[in-house]
Short mmCIF file of C-alpha atoms in Angstrom, two decimals:
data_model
loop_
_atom_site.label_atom_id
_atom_site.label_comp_id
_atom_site.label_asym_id
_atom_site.label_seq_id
_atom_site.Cartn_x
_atom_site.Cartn_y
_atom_site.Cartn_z
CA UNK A 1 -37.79 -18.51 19.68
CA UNK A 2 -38.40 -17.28 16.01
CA UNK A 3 -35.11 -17.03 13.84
CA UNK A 4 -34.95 -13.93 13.91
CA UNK A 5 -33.61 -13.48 17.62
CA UNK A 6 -31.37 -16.58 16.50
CA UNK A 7 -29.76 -13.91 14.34
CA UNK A 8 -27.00 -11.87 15.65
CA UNK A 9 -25.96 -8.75 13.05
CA UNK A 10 -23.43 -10.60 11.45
CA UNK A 11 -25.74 -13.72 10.32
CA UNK A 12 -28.18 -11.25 9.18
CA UNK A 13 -25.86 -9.36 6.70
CA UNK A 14 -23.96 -12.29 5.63
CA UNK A 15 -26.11 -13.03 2.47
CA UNK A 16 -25.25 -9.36 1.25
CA UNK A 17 -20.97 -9.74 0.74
CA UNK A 18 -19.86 -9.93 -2.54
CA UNK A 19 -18.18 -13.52 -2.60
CA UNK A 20 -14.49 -13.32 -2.07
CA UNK A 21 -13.91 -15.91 -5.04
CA UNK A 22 -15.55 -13.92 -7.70
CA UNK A 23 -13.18 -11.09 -6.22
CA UNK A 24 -10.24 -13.22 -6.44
CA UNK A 25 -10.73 -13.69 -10.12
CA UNK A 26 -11.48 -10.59 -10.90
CA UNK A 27 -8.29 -9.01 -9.44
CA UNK A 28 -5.90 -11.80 -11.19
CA UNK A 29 -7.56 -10.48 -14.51
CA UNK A 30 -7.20 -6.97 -12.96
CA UNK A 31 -3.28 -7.60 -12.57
CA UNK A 32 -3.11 -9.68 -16.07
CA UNK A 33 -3.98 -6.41 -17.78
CA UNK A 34 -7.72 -7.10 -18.65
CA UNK A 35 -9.13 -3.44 -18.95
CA UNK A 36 -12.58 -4.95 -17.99
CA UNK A 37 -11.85 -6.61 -15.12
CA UNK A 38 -10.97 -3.25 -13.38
CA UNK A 39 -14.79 -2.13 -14.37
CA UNK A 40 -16.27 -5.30 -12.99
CA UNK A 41 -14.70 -5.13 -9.85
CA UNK A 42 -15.33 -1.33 -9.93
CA UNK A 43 -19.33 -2.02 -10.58
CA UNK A 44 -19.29 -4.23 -7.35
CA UNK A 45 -17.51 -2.52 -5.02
CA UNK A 46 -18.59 1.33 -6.32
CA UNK A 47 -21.89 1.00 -4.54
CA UNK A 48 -20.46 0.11 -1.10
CA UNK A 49 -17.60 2.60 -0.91
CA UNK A 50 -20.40 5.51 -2.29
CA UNK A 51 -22.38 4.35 0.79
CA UNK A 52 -19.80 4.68 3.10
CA UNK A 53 -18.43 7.45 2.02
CA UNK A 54 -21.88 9.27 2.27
CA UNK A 55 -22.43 8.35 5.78
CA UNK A 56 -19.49 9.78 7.07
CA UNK A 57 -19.82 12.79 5.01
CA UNK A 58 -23.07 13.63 4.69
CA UNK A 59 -22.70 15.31 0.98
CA UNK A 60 -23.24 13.28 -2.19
CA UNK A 61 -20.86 15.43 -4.08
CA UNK A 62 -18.01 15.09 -1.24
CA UNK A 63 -18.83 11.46 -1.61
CA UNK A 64 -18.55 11.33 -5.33
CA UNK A 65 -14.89 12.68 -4.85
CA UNK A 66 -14.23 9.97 -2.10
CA UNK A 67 -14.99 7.49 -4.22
CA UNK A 68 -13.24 8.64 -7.25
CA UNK A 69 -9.99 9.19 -5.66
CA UNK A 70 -10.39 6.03 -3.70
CA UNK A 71 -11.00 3.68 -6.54
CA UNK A 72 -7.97 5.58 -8.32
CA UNK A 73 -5.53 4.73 -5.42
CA UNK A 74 -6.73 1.15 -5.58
CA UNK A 75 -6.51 0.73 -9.18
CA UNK A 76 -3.37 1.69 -8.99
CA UNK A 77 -2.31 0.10 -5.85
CA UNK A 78 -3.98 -3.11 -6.60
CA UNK A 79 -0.98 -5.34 -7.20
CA UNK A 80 0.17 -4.43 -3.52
CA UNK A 81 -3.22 -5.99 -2.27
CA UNK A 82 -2.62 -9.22 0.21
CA UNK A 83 -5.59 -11.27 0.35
CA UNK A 84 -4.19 -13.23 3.07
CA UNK A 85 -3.85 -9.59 5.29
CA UNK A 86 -7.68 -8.84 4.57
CA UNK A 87 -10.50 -9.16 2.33
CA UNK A 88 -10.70 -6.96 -0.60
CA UNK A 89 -13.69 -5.20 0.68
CA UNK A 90 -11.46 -4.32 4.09
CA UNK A 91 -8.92 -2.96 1.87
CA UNK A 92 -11.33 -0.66 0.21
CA UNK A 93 -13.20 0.69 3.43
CA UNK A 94 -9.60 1.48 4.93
CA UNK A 95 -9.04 3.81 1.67
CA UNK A 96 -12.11 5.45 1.53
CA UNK A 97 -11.88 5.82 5.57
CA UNK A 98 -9.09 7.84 4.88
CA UNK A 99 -9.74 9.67 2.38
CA UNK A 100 -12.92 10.35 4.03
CA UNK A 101 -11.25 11.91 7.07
CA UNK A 102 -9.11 14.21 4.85
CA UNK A 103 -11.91 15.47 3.24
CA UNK A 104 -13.26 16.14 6.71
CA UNK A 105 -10.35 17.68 7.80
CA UNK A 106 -10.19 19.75 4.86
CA UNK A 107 -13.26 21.09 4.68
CA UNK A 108 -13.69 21.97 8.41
CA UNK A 109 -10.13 23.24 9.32
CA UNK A 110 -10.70 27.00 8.13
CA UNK A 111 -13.47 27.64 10.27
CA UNK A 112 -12.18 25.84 13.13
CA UNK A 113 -13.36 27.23 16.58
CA UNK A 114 -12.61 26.81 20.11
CA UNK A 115 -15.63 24.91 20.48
CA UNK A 116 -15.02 22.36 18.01
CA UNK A 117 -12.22 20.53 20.27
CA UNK A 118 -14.98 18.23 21.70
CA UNK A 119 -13.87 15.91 18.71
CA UNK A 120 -17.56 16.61 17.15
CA UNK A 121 -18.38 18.10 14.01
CA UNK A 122 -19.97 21.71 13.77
CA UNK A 123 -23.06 21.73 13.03
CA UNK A 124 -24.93 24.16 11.16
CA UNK A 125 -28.72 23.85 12.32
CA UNK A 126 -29.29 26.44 9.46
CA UNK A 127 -28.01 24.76 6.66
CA UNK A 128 -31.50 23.15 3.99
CA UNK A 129 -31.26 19.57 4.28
CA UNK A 130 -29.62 17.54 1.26
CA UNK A 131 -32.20 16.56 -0.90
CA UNK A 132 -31.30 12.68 -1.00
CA UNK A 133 -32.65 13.22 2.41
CA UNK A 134 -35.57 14.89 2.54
CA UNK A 135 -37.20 12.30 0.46
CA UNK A 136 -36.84 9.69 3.50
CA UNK A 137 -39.67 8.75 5.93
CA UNK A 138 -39.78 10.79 9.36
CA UNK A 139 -38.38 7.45 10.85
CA UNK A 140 -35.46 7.44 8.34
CA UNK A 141 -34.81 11.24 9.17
CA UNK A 142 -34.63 10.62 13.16
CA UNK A 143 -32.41 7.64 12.34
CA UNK A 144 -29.59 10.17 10.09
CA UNK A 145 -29.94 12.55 12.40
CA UNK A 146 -29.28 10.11 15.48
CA UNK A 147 -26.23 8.96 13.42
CA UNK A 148 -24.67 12.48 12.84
CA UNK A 149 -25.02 12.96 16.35
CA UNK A 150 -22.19 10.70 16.91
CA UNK A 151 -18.93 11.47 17.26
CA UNK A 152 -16.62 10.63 13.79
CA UNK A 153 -15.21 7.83 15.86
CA UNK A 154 -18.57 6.15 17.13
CA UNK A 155 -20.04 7.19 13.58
CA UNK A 156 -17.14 5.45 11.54
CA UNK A 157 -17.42 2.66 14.12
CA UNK A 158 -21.50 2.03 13.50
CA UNK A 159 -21.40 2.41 10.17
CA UNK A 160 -18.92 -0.06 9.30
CA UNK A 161 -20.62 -2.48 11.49
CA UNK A 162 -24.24 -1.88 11.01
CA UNK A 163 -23.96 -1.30 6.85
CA UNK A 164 -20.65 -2.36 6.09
CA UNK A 165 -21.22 -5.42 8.42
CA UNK A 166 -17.61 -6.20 9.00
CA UNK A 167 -16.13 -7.85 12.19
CA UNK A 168 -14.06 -5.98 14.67
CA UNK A 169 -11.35 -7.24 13.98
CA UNK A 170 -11.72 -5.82 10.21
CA UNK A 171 -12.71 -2.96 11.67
CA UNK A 172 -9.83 -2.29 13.90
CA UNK A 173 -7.99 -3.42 10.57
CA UNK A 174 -9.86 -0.21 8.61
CA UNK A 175 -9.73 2.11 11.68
CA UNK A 176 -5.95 1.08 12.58
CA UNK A 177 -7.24 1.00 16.06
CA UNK A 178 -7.38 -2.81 18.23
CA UNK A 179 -10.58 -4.86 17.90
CA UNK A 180 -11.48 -4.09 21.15
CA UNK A 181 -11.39 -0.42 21.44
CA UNK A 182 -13.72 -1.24 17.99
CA UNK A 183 -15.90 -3.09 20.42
CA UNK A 184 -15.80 -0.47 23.01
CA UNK A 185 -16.67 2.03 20.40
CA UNK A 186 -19.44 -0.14 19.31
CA UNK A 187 -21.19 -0.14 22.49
CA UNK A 188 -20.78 3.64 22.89
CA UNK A 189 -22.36 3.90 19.68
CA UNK A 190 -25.31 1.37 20.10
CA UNK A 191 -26.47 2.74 23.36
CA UNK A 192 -26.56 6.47 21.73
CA UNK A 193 -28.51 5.37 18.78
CA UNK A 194 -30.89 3.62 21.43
CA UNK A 195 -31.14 6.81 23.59
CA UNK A 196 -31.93 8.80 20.49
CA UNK A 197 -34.34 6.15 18.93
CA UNK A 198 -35.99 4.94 21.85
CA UNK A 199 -39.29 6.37 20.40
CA UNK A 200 -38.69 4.43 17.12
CA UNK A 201 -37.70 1.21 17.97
CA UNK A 202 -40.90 0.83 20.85
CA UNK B 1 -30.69 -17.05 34.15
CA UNK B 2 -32.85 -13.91 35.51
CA UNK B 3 -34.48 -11.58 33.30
CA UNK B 4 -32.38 -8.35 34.97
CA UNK B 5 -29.07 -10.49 33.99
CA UNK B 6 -30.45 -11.27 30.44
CA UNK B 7 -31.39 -7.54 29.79
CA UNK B 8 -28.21 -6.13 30.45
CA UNK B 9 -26.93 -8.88 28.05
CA UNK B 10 -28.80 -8.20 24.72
CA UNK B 11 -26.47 -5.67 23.88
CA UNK B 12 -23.64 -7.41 23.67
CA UNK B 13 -25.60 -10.34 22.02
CA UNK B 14 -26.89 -7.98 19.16
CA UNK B 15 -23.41 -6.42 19.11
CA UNK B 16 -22.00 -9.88 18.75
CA UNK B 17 -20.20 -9.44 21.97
CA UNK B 18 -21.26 -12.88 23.73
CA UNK B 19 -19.44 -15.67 23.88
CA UNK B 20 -21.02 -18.85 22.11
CA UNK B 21 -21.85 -20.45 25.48
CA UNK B 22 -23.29 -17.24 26.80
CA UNK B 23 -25.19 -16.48 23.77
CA UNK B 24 -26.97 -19.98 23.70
CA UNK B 25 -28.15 -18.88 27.29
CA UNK B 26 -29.45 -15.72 26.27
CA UNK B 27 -31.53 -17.25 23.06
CA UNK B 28 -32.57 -20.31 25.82
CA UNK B 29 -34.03 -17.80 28.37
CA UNK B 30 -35.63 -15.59 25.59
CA UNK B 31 -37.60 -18.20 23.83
CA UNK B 32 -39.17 -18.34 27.91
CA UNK B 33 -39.24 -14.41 28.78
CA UNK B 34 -41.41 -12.78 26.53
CA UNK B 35 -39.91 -9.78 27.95
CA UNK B 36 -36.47 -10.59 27.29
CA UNK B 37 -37.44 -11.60 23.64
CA UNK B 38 -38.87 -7.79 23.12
CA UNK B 39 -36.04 -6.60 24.61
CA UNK B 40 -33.64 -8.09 22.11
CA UNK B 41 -36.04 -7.43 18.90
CA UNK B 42 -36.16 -3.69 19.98
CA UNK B 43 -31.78 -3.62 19.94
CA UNK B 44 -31.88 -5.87 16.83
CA UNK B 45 -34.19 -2.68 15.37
CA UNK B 46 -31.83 -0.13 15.97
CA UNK B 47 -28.93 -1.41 13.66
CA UNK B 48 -32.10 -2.41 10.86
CA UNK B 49 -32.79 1.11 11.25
CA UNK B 50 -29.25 2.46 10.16
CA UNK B 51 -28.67 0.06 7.76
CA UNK B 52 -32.00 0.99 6.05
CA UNK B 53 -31.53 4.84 6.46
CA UNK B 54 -28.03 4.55 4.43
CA UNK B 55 -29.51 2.34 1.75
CA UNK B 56 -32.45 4.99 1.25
CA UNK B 57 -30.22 8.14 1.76
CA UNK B 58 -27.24 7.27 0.12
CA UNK B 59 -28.61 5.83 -3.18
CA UNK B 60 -26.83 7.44 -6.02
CA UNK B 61 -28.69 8.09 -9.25
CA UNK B 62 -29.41 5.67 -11.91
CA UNK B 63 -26.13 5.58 -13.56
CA UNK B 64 -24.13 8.20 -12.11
CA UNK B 65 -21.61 5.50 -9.96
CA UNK B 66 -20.67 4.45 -13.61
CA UNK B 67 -20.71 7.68 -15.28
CA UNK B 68 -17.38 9.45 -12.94
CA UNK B 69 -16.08 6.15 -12.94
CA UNK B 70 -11.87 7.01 -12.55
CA UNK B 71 -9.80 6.43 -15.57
CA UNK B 72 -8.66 2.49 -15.63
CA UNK B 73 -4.54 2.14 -15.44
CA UNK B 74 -3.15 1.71 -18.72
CA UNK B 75 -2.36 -1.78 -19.96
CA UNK B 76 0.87 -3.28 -19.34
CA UNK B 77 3.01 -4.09 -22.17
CA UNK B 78 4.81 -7.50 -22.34
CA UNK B 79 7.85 -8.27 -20.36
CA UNK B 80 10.81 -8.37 -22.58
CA UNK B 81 12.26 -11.76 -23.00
CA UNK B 82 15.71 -12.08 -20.24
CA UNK B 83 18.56 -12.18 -22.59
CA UNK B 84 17.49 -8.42 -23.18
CA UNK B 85 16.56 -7.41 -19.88
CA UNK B 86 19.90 -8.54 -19.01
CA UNK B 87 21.69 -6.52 -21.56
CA UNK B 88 22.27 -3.54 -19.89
CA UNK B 89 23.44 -5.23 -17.18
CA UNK B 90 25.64 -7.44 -19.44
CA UNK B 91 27.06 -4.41 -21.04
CA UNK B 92 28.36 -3.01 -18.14
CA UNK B 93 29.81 -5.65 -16.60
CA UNK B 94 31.72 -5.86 -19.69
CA UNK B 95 32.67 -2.27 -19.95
CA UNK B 96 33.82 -2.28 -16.01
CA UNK B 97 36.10 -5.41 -16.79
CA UNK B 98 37.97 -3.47 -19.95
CA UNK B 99 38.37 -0.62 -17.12
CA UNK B 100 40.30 -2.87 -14.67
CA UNK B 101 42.14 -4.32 -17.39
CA UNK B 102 43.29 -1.04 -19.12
CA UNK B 103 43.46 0.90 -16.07
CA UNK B 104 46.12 -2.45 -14.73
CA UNK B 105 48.04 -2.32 -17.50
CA UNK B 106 47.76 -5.77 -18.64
CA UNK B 107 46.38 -4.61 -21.87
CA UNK B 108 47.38 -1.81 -23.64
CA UNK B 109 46.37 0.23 -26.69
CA UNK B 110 50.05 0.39 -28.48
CA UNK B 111 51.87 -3.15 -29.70
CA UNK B 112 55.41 -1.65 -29.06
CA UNK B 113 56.66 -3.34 -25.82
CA UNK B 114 59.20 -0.49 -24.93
CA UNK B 115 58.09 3.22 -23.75
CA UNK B 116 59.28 6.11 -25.84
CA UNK B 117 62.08 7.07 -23.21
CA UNK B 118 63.53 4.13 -23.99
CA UNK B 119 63.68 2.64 -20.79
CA UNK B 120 61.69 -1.34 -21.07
CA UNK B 121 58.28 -1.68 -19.57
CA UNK B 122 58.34 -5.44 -18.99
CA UNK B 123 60.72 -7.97 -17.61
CA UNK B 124 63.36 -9.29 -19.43
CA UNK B 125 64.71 -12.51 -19.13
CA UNK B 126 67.73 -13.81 -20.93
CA UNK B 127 68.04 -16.95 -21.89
CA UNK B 128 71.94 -16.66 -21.75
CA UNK B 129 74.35 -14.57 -19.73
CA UNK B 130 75.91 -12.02 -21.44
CA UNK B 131 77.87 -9.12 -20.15
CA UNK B 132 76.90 -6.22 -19.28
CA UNK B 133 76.76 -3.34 -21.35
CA UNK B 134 77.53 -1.03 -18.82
CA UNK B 135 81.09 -3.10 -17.36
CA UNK B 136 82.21 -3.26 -21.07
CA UNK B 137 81.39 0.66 -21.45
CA UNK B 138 82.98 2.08 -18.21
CA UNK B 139 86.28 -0.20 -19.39
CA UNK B 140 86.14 1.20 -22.23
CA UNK B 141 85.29 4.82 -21.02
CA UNK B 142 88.09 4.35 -18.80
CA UNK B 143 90.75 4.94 -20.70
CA UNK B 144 94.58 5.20 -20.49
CA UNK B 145 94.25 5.85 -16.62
CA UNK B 146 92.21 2.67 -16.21
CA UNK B 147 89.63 4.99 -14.26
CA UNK B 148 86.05 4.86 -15.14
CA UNK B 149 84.17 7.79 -16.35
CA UNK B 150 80.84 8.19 -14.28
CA UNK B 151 79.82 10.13 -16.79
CA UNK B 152 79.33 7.32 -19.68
CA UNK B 153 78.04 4.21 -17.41
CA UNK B 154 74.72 5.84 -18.22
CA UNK B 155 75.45 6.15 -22.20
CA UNK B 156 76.13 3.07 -22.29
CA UNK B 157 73.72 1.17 -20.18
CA UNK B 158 70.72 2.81 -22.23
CA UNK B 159 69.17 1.66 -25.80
CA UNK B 160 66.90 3.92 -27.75
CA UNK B 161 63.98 2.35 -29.49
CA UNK B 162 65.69 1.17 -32.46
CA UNK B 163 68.46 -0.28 -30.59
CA UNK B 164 70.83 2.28 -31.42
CA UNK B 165 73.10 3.73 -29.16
CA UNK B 166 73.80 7.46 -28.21
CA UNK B 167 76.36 8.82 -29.25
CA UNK B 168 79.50 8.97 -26.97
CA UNK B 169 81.16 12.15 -25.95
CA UNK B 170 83.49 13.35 -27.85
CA UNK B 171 86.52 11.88 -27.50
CA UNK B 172 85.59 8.95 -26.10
CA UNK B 173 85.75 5.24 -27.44
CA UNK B 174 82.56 4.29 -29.04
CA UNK B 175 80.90 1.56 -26.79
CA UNK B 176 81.31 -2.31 -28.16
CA UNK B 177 77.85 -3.26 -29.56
CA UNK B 178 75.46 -6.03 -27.70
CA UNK B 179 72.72 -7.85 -29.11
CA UNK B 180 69.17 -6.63 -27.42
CA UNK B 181 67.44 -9.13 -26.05
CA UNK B 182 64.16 -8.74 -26.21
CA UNK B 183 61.05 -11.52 -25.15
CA UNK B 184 57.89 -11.62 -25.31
CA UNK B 185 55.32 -9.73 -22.74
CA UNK B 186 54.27 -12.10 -20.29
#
């Protein structure tokens, strides 16, 4: 069998965490009052929290705000970070997890209607498509729209596993649900994406 | 392990689901079933998929991540060495303990040890008897019928400040003089 059916996701994404050492240090210099620690540890982590914060929003300017608030609530909040509770990276997804959802809840609230209480988002088939998008390959385009398909839950779920690669149990940790309604959620998730992508994947 | 029972596996196993006993069966009976083997490449694709549309999708601009960067928290100065962190604190402790003591009455602003009405504040303890003033004054207040006056026990009993005595009624025998003893507050 080649190694690549050896892999499971987690061994393929391992190679692309951020070492927790270097992460370590960088918050002790953080917490000593070195001004350029916090932008180190800012230009490592900014990327990932943009990214996730765009998937589960869908706007790059929505996600710019995410990010900025989040990153101001963890500079701020940093000395009452427990590495022994979770990794840093945890930490961060949890506070740009929420502050994603209030931005969702925000934004969509005033133009609630009846038939938004199937827990999915409203979709406007009208609205142009963001521009980051349209430069992506047909593939690319099925995949997003396969993904915003999903319910928030089952998105937040496959995203955090499938780019944030974390573990259920960090992602019942982000989520503040158990690890295995993370799993359950997982599946859910997996087997829409394959219904929707069966003609890309064959 | 049959291929139906391996198939509805490779979910879980790309999920990560599978025990490590069961997934070493699954890998076993895929490097045989070239079916099986498809089957798990075409789940594997599906999460390669995602991760690749958000990498694509959600790539910010060359510098723009850095550029609304959030303002860094100030620095912090230097902690103040403990004698004067403990200042305050040592301050008023102090100022509570002159409180008690004032407000007790075991220390008191004025030196003089009797109160203005004349009547003494502290205990007074002689160091020999003597008689008392207020015997010698109702004999003497008594007069020729031998009968006390009521009236100057209280003359008599009482010093001012400067150890001088009132004044007797009119009329009346002016009380025999007795040395104040005074001591020191406790």
């Amino acid at each position: 069998m080649s190694d690549e059916l050896a892999l499971t996701w987690d061994e393929a994404l391992a190679a692309g965490r951020a070492p927790e050492d270097e992460t370590a240090a960088l918050i002790r210099r953080c917490l000593a009052g070195e001004q350029r620690a916090y932008v180190e540890l800012y230009d490592l982590y900014s990327g990932m929290a943009y990214r996730l914060a765009y998937s589960l929003l869908g706007d790059a300017q929505d996600a710019e705000e995410v990010l900025q608030d989040s990153f101001e609530y963890a500079f701020r909040r940093l000395d009452h970070f427990d590495a022994r509770k979770s990794a840093f990276k945890t930490w961060l997804y949890r506070i740009t997890v929420s502050r994603c959802r209030n931005k969702r809840r925000r934004k969509w609230l005033p133009s609630l209607s009846l038939s938004q209480f199937d827990d999915r988002e409203p979709k406007d088939p009208a609205a142009p498509m963001p521009e980051e998008r349209a430069a992506l390959s047909e593939t690319q385009r099925a995949v997003w729209a396969a993904v915003n398909s999903l319910s928030p839950k089952l998105r937040e779920v496959a995203i955090l596993r499938y780019y944030g690669g974390l573990q259920y149990a960090e992602i019942g940790q982000v989520l503040d649900i158990p690890a295995k309604t993370a799993e359950s959620r997982m599946r859910l998730a997996h087997k829409a994406l394959r219904d929707a992508l069966s003609g890309e994947v064959d | 392990m049959d291929a139906q029972h391996t198939h509805t596996l490779t979910t879980d196993y790309v999920l990560g689901l599978l025990p490590p006993d069961e997934r070493r069966r699954v890998e076993s009976h895929a490097r045989r079933c070239e079916e099986c083997r498809l089957a798990l490449q075409r789940e594997q694709a599906i999460g390669v998929l995602v991760r690749g549309a958000v990498m694509e999708a959600a790539r910010p601009a060359p510098g723009r991540l850095a550029a609304i960067r959030p303002p860094l928290p100030a620095p912090k100065s230097p902690p103040l060495p403990l004698y004067r962190r403990l200042a305050p604190v040592t301050l008023m402790a102090a100022m509570l303990v002159m409180a008690l003591l004032f407000g007790s009455g075991r220390l008191s602003f004025s030196p003089a040890l009797y109160a203005a009405s004349g009547t003494p504040t502290h205990t007074q303890t002689a160091t020999h008897t003597h008689t008392p003033t207020a015997t010698l004054a109702q004999a003497g207040a008594a007069g020729p019928s031998g009968t006390a006056s009521p009236a100057a026990a209280p003359h008599a009993a009482v010093a001012n400040r400067t150890g001088d005595y009132p004044r007797p009624p009119a009329g009346e025998p002016r009380p025999v003089a007795t040395p104040i003893i005074q001591t020191a507050a406790p």
